[in-house]
Coordinates of C-alpha atoms and ligand atoms in Angstrom, one line a residue:
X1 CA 88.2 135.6 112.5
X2 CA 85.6 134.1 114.3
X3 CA 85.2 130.3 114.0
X4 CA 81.3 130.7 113.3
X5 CA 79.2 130.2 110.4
X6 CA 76.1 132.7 110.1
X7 CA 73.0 131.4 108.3
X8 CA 70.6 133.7 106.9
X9 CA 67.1 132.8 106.1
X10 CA 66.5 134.7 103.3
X11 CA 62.4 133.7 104.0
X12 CA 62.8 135.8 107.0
X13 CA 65.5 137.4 107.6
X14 CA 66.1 135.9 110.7
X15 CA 69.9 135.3 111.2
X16 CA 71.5 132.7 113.2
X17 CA 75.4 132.1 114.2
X18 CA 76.4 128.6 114.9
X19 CA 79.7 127.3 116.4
X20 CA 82.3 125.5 113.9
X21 CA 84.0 122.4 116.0
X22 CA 85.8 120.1 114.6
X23 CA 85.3 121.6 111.0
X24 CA 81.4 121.0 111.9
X25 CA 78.1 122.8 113.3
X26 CA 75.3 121.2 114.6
X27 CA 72.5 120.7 112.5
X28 CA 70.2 120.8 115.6
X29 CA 70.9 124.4 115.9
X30 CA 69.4 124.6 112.2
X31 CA 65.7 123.9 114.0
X32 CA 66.5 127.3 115.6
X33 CA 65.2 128.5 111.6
X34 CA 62.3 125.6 111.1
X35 CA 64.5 123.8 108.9
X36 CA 66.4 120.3 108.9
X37 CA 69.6 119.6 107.2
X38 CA 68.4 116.9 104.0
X39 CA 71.6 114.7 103.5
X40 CA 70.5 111.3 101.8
X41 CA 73.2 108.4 102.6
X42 CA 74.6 111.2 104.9
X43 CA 76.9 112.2 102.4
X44 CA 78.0 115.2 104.6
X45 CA 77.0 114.4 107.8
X46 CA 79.4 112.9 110.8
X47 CA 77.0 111.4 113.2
X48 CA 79.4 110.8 116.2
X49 CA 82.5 112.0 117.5
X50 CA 85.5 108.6 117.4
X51 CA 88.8 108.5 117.8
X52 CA 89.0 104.6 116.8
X53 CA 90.4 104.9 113.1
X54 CA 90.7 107.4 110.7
X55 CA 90.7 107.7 106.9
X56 CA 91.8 110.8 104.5
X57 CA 90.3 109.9 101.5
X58 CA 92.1 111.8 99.5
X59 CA 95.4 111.4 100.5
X60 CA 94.6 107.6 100.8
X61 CA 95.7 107.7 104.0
X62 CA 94.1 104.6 107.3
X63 CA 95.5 105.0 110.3
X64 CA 93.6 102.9 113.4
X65 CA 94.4 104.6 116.9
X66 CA 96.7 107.1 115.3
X67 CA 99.2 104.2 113.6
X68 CA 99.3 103.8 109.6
X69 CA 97.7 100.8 108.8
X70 CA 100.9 100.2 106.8
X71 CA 103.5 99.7 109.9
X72 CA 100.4 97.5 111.3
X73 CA 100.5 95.4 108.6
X74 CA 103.8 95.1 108.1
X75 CA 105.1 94.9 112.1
X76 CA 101.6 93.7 113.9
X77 CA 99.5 90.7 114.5
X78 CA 95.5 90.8 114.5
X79 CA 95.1 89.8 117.7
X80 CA 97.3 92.4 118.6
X81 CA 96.2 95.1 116.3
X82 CA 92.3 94.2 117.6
X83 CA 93.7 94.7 121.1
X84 CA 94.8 98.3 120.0
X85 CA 91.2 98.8 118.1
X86 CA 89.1 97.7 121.5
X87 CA 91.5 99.2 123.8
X88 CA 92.8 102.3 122.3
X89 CA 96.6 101.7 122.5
X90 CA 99.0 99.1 122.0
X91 CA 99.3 96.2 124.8
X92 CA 102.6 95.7 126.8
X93 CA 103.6 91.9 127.0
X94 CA 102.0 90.7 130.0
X95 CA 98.7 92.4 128.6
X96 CA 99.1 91.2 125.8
X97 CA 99.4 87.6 126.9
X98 CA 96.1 88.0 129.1
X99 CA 94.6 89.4 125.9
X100 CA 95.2 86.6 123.6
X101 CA 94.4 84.2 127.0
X102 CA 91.0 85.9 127.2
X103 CA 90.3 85.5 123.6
X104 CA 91.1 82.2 123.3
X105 CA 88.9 81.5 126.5
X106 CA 85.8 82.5 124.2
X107 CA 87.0 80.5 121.1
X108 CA 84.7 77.0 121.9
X109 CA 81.2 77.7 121.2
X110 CA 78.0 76.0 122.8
X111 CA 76.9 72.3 121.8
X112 CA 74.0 74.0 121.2
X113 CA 75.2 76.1 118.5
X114 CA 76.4 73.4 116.3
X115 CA 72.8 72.2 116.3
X116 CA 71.1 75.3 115.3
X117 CA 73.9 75.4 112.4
X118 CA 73.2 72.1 111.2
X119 CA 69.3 73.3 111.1
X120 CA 70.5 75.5 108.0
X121 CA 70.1 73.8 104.5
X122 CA 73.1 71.9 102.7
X123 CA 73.6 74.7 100.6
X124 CA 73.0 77.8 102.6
X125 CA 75.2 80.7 102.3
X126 CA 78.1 80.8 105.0
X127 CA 77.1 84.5 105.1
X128 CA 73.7 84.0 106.1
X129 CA 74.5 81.2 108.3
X130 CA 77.3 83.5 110.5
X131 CA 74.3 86.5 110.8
X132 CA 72.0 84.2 111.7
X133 CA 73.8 82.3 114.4
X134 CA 75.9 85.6 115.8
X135 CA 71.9 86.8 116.2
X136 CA 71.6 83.5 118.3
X137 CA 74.2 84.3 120.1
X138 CA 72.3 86.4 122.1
X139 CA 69.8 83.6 123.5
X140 CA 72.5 82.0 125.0
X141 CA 73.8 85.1 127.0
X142 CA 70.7 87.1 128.3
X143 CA 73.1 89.1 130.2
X144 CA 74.9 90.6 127.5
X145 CA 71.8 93.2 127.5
X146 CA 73.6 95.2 130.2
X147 CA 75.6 97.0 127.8
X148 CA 75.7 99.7 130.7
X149 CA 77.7 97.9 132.7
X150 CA 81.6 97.7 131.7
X151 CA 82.9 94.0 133.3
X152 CA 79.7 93.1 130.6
X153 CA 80.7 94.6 127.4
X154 CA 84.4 93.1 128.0
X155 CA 83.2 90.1 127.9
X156 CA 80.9 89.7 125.2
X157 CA 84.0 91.8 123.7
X158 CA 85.9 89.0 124.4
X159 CA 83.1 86.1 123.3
X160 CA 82.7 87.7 119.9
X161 CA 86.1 87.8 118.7
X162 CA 87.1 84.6 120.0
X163 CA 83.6 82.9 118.7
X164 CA 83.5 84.6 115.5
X165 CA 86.1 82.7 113.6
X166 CA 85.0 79.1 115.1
X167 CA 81.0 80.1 113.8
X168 CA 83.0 81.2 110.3
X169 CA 84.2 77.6 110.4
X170 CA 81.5 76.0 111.1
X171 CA 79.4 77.9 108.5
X172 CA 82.2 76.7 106.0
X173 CA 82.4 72.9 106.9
X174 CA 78.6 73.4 107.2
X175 CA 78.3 74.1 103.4
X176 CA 81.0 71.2 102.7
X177 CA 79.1 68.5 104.8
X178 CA 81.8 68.0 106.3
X179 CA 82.7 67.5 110.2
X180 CA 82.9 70.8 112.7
X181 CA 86.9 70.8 114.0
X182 CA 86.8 72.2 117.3
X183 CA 89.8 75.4 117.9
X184 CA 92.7 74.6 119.0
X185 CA 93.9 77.0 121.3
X186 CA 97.8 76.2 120.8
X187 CA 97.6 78.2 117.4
X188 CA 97.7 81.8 116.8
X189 CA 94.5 83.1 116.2
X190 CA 94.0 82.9 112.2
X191 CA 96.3 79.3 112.6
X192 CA 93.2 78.0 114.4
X193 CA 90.9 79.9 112.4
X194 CA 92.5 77.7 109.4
X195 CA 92.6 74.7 111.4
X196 CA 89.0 74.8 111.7
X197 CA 88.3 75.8 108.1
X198 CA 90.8 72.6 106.8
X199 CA 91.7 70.0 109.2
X200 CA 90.7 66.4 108.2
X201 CA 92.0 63.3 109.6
X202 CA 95.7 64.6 110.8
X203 CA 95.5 64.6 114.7
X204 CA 97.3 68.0 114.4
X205 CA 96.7 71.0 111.6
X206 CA 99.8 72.9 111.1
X207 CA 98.6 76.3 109.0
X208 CA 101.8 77.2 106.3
X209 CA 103.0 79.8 107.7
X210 CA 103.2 82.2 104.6
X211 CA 99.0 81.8 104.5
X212 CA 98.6 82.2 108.0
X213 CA 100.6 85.4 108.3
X214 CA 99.1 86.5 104.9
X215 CA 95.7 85.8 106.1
X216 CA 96.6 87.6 109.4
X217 CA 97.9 90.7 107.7
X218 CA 94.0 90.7 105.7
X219 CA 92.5 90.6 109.0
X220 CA 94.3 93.8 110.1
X221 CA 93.8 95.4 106.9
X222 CA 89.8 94.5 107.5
X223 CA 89.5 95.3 111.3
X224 CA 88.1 99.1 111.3
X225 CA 86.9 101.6 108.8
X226 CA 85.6 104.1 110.6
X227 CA 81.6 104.7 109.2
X228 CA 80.8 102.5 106.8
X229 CA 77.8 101.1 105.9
X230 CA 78.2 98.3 108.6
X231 CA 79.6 100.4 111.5
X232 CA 77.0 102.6 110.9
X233 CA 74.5 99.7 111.4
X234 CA 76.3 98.5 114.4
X235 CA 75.7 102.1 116.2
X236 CA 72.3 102.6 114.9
X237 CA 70.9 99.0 116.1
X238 CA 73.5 99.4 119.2
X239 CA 71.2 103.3 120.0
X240 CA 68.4 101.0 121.0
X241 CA 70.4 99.8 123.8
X242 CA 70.2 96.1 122.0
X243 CA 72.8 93.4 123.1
X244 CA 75.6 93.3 121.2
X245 CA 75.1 89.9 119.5
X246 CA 72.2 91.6 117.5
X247 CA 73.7 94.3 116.7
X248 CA 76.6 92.4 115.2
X249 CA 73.9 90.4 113.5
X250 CA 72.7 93.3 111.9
X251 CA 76.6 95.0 111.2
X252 CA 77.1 91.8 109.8
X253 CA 74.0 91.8 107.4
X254 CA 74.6 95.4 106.1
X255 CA 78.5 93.7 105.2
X256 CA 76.5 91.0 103.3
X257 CA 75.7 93.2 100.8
X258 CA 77.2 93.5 97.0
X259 CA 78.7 97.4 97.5
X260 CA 80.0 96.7 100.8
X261 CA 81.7 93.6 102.3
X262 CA 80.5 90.9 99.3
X263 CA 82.0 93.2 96.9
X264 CA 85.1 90.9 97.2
X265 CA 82.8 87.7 95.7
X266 CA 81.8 90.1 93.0
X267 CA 85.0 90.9 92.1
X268 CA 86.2 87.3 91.3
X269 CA 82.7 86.3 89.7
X270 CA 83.6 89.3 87.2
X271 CA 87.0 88.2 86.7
X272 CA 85.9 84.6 86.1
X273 CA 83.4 86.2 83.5
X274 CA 86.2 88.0 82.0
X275 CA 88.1 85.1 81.3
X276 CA 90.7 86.6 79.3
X277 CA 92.5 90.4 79.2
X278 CA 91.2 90.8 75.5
X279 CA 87.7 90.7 77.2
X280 CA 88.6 93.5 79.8
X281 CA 87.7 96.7 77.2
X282 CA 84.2 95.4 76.3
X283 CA 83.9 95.2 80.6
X284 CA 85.4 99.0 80.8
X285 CA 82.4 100.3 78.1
X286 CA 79.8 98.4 80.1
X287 CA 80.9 100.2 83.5
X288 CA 81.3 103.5 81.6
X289 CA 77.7 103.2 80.2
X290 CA 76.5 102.8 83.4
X291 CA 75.2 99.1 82.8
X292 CA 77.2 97.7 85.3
X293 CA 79.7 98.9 88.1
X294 CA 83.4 97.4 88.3
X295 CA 83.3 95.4 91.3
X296 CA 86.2 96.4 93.1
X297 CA 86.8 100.3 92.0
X298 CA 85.2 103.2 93.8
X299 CA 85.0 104.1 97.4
X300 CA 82.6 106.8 99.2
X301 CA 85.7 108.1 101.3
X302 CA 89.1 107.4 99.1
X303 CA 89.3 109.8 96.5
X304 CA 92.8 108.1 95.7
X305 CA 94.2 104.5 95.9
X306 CA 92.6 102.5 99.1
X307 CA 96.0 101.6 100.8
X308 CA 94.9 98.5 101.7
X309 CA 94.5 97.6 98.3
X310 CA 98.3 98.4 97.9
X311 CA 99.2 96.1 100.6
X312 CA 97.3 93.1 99.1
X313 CA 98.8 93.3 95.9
X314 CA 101.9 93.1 97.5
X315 CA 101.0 90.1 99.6
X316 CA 98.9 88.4 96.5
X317 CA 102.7 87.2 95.4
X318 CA 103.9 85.7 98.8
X319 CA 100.4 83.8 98.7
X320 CA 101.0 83.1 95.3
X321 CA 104.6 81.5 95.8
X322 CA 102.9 78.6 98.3
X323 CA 99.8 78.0 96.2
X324 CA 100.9 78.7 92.6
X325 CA 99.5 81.5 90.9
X326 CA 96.1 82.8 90.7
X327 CA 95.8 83.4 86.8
X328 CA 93.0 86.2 87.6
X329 CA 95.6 88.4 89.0
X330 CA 96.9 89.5 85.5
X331 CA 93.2 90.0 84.3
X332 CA 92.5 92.0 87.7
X333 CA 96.2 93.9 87.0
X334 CA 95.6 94.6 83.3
X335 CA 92.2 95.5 84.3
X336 CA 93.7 98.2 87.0
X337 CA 96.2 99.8 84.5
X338 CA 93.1 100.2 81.5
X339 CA 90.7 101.7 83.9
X340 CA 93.4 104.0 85.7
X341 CA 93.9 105.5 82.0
X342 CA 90.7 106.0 81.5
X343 CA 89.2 109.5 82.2
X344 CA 85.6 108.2 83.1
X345 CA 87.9 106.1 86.1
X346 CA 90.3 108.9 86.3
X347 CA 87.7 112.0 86.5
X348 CA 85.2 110.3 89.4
X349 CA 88.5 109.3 91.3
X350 CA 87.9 105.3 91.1
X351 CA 90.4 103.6 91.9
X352 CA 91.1 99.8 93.2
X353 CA 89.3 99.7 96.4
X354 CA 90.5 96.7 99.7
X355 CA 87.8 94.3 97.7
X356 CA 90.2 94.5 94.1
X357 CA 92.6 92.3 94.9
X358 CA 91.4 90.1 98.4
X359 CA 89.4 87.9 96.5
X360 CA 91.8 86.7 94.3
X361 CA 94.0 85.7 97.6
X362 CA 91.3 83.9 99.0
X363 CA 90.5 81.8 96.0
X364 CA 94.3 80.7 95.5
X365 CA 93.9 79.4 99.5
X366 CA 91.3 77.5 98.4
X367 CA 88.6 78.9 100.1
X368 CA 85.1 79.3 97.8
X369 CA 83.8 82.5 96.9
X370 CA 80.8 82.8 99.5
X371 CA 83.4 82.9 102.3
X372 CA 84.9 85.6 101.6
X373 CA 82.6 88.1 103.0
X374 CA 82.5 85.9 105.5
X375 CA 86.1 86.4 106.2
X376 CA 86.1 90.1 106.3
X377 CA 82.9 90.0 109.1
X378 CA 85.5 87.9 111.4
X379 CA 87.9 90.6 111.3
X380 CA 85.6 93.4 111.1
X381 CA 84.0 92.8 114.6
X382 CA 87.3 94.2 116.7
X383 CA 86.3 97.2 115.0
X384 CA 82.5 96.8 115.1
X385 CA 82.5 96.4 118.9
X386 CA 84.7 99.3 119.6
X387 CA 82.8 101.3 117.8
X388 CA 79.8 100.1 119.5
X389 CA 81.3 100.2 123.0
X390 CA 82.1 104.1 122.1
X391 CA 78.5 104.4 121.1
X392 CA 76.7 103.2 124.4
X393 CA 79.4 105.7 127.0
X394 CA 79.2 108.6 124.4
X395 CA 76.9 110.6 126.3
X396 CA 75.9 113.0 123.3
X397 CA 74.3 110.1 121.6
X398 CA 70.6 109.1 121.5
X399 CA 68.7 106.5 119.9
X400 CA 69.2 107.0 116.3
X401 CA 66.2 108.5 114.9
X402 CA 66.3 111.0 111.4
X403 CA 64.2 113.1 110.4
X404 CA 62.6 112.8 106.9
X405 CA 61.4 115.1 103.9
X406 CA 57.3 114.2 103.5
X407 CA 56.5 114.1 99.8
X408 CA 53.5 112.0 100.0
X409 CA 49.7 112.9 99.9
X410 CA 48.1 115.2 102.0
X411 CA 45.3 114.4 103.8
X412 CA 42.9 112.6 101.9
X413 CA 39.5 110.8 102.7
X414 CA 39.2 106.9 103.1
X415 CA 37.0 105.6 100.1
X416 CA 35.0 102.6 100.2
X417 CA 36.0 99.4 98.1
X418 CA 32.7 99.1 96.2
X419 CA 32.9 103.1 95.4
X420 CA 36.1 103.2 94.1
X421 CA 36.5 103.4 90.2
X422 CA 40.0 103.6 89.3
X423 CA 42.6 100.5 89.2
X424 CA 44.5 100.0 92.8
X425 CA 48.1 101.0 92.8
X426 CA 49.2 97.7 91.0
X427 CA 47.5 99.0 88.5
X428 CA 48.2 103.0 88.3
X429 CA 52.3 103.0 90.1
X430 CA 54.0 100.3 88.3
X431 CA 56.3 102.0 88.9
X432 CA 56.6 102.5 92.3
X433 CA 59.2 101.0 94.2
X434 CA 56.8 97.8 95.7
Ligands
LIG501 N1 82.1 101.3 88.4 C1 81.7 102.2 87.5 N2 81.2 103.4 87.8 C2 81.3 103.7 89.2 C3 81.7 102.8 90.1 C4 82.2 101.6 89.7 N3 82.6 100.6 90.6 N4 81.6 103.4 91.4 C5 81.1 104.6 91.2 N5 80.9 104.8 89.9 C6 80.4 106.1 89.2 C7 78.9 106.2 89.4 O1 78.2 105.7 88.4 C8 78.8 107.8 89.5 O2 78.9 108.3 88.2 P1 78.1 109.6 87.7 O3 78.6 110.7 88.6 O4 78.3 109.7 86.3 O5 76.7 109.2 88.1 C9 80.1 108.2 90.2 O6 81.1 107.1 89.9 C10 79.9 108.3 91.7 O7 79.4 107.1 92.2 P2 78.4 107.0 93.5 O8 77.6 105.8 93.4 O9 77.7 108.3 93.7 O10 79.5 106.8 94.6 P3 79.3 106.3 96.1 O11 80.3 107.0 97.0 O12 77.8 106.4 96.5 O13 79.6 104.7 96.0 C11 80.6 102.6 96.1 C12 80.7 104.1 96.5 C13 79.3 102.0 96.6 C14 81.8 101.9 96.8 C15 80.7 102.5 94.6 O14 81.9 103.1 94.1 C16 80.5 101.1 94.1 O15 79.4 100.6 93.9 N6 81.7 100.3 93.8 C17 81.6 99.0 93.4 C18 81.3 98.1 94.7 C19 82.5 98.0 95.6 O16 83.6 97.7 95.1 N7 82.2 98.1 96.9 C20 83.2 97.9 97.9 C21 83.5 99.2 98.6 S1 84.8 99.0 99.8 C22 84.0 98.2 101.1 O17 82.8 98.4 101.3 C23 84.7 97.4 101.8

């Protein structure tokens, strides 16, 4: 059997065969018959070949660089697991040690920078402050517009992931009027991270090591999803050939959003409405009339439980034995077990996605809602910048440019205002979508 697909246009009768690769054709080779492929949200459509992580939806299975994201949680650092995403394998030791010496190099941040944060109101939104100051980023180092050149995209590799946790900070302490604390490079990676976040008078922050590993094991749970909403903005800004500080910026903004990375701050505002498990059926009839989603269920890819929403159950109740116990985990695990019995849940394959339970960690470390898409960006841009770096040396890729379907007017003649007799279109569309 050939592995070919033949299309017919039944129009003409012209015939084409196309090539299957990779269980795919190319839908260029559809112009060969006048006709595009229409896939809104490109439900069906793989827009790059990648070989950074990969997801079977329905088996519920992540794996980044060919390991299971569950022996990376369990046996891995971040630092070291965003080595693996960036570099494609695992480091040995004395790589390993230049990695997190590199990192670290790039964890201080310009003087500058803490002005332009300050510059955002009291009560700005950590999220919008770490987009808009990544986007600054880039005003600071011109160079980083080679993206061409490799010695270049190492090092604003390098800058981003060791600047993205100290900006996080800021952003944080920004919102709490309180003082920036500068990293301190003798802690691991997500130790400094909480040393900047908590530090107050004590000459030396020492992070409990149950949070810190907890927090670390989140990170590596967060660090690549292969093309999601974000990463798919990362590439498309990236096509341009724009520096990779604005195309972070912009990966960063499409994470921002409620069905995407905020979905975590949703999740806990809906549990906090909930208040009590008596409360969760009237909740269940709302999402099944379509009223309102349940934050924290549904996935475009897992058609089964999100494995990394196993794995942060499990590490809710280490957190949990440091900090005391979150009471919204019972609400968010009765809430699981009524919805899983549930045949609208059970027929459109919704499960508990990563967002369910990560919240609910966050909030018993003390750390306010509005970070924690915050959180996610930090460990999101190891996988954000491999992608991107795959992106710029891929040489089958373009600047990203789809076609569309034209369903508007045909031509039609300009009319002069005195002449014209019918109400504009504030009038006539209400209800259009401006
Ligand atoms: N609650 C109730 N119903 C839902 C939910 C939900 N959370 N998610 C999907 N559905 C329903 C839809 O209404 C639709 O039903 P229908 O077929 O009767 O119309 C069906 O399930 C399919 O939903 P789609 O919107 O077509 O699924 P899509 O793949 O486009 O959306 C998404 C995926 C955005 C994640 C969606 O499930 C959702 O909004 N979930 C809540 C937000 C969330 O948790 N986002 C985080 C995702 S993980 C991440 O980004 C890190």
């Amino acid at each position: 059997m050939a592995d070919t697909l033949t299309v017919i246009d039944n129009r003409s009768g012209k015939k084409i065969e196309l090539p299957i690769e990779h269980g795919a054709i190319h839908a260029v080779e559809l112009g060969k018959l006048g006709i595009v492929s229409y896939d809104p949200a490109l439900l069906n459509t793989a827009a790059c070949r990648s070989k950074v992580s990969y997801i079977d939806g329905d088996r519920g299975i992540l794996r980044y660089r060919g390991y299971p994201i569950e022996e990376l949680a369990e046996k891995s650092t971040f630092l070291e697991t965003a080595y693996l995403i960036v570099k494609g394998e695992l480091p040995t030791t004395s790589h390993f040690r230049m990695w997190q010496h590199n990192i670290k190099m790039h964890t201080m941040v310009h003087e500058n920078l803490k002005q332009f944060i300050e510059g955002f109101r009291y009560d700005a939104h950590p999220m919008g402050i770490l987009i808009g100051t990544v986007g600054a980023l880039s005003t600071f180092y011109p160079e980083a517009k080679n993206v061409m050149d490799l010695e270049s995209r190492r090092v604003q590799t390098r800058r981003l992931i060791g600047k993205i946790p100290t900006i996080a900070a800021f952003a944080y302490r920004h919102s709490r009027g309180l003082p920036y604390v500068y990293p301190d490079n003798e802690l691991s990676y997500t130790g400094n991270f909480l040393s900047m976040l908590w530090r107050m008078t004590e000459l030396k922050y020492r992070p409990d090591p149950v949070l810190e590993r907890a927090l670390d094991v989140l990170f590596i749970l967060h660090a690549d999803h292969e093309q999601n909403c974000s990463t798919t903005t990362m590439r498309t800004i990236g096509s341009s050939l724009a520096d990779p500080y604005a195309s972070v910026a912009g990966a960063a903004a499409a994470l921002g959003g409620p069905r995407h990375g905020s979905a975590n701050e949703e999740v806990v505002h809906m549990l906090h409405e909930i208040g009590s498990t008596d409360r969760i059926p009237a909740l269940i009839k709302q999402a099944k009339s379509g009223e309102r989603r349940l934050m924290g269920f549904g996935h475009r890819v897992y058609k089964n439980y999100d494995p990394r929403a196993k794995i942060i159950k499990q590490i809710a109740h280490q957190v949990f034995e440091v900090t005391g116990k979150n009471p919204l985990i019972d609400i968010a695990v009765e809430l699981e077990r009524i919805a899983l019995e549930d045949d609208y849940f059970v027929s459109r394959k919704l499960y508990p996605n990563v967002d369910f339970y990560s919240g609910i960690i966050y909030e018993a470390m003390g750390l306010p809602v509005s970070m924690f898409p915050v959180l996610f960006a930090i460990a999101r841009t190891a996988g954000w910048m491999a992608q991107w770096a795959e992106l710029v040396t891929d040489e089958e890729q373009k600047i990203t440019r789809p076609k569309q379907l034209y369903v508007g007017y045909d031509e039609r003649s300009y009319v002069p205002l005195d002449q014209r007799r019918e109400g504009g279109a504030l009038e006539t569309e209400v209800s259009g979508p401006l």
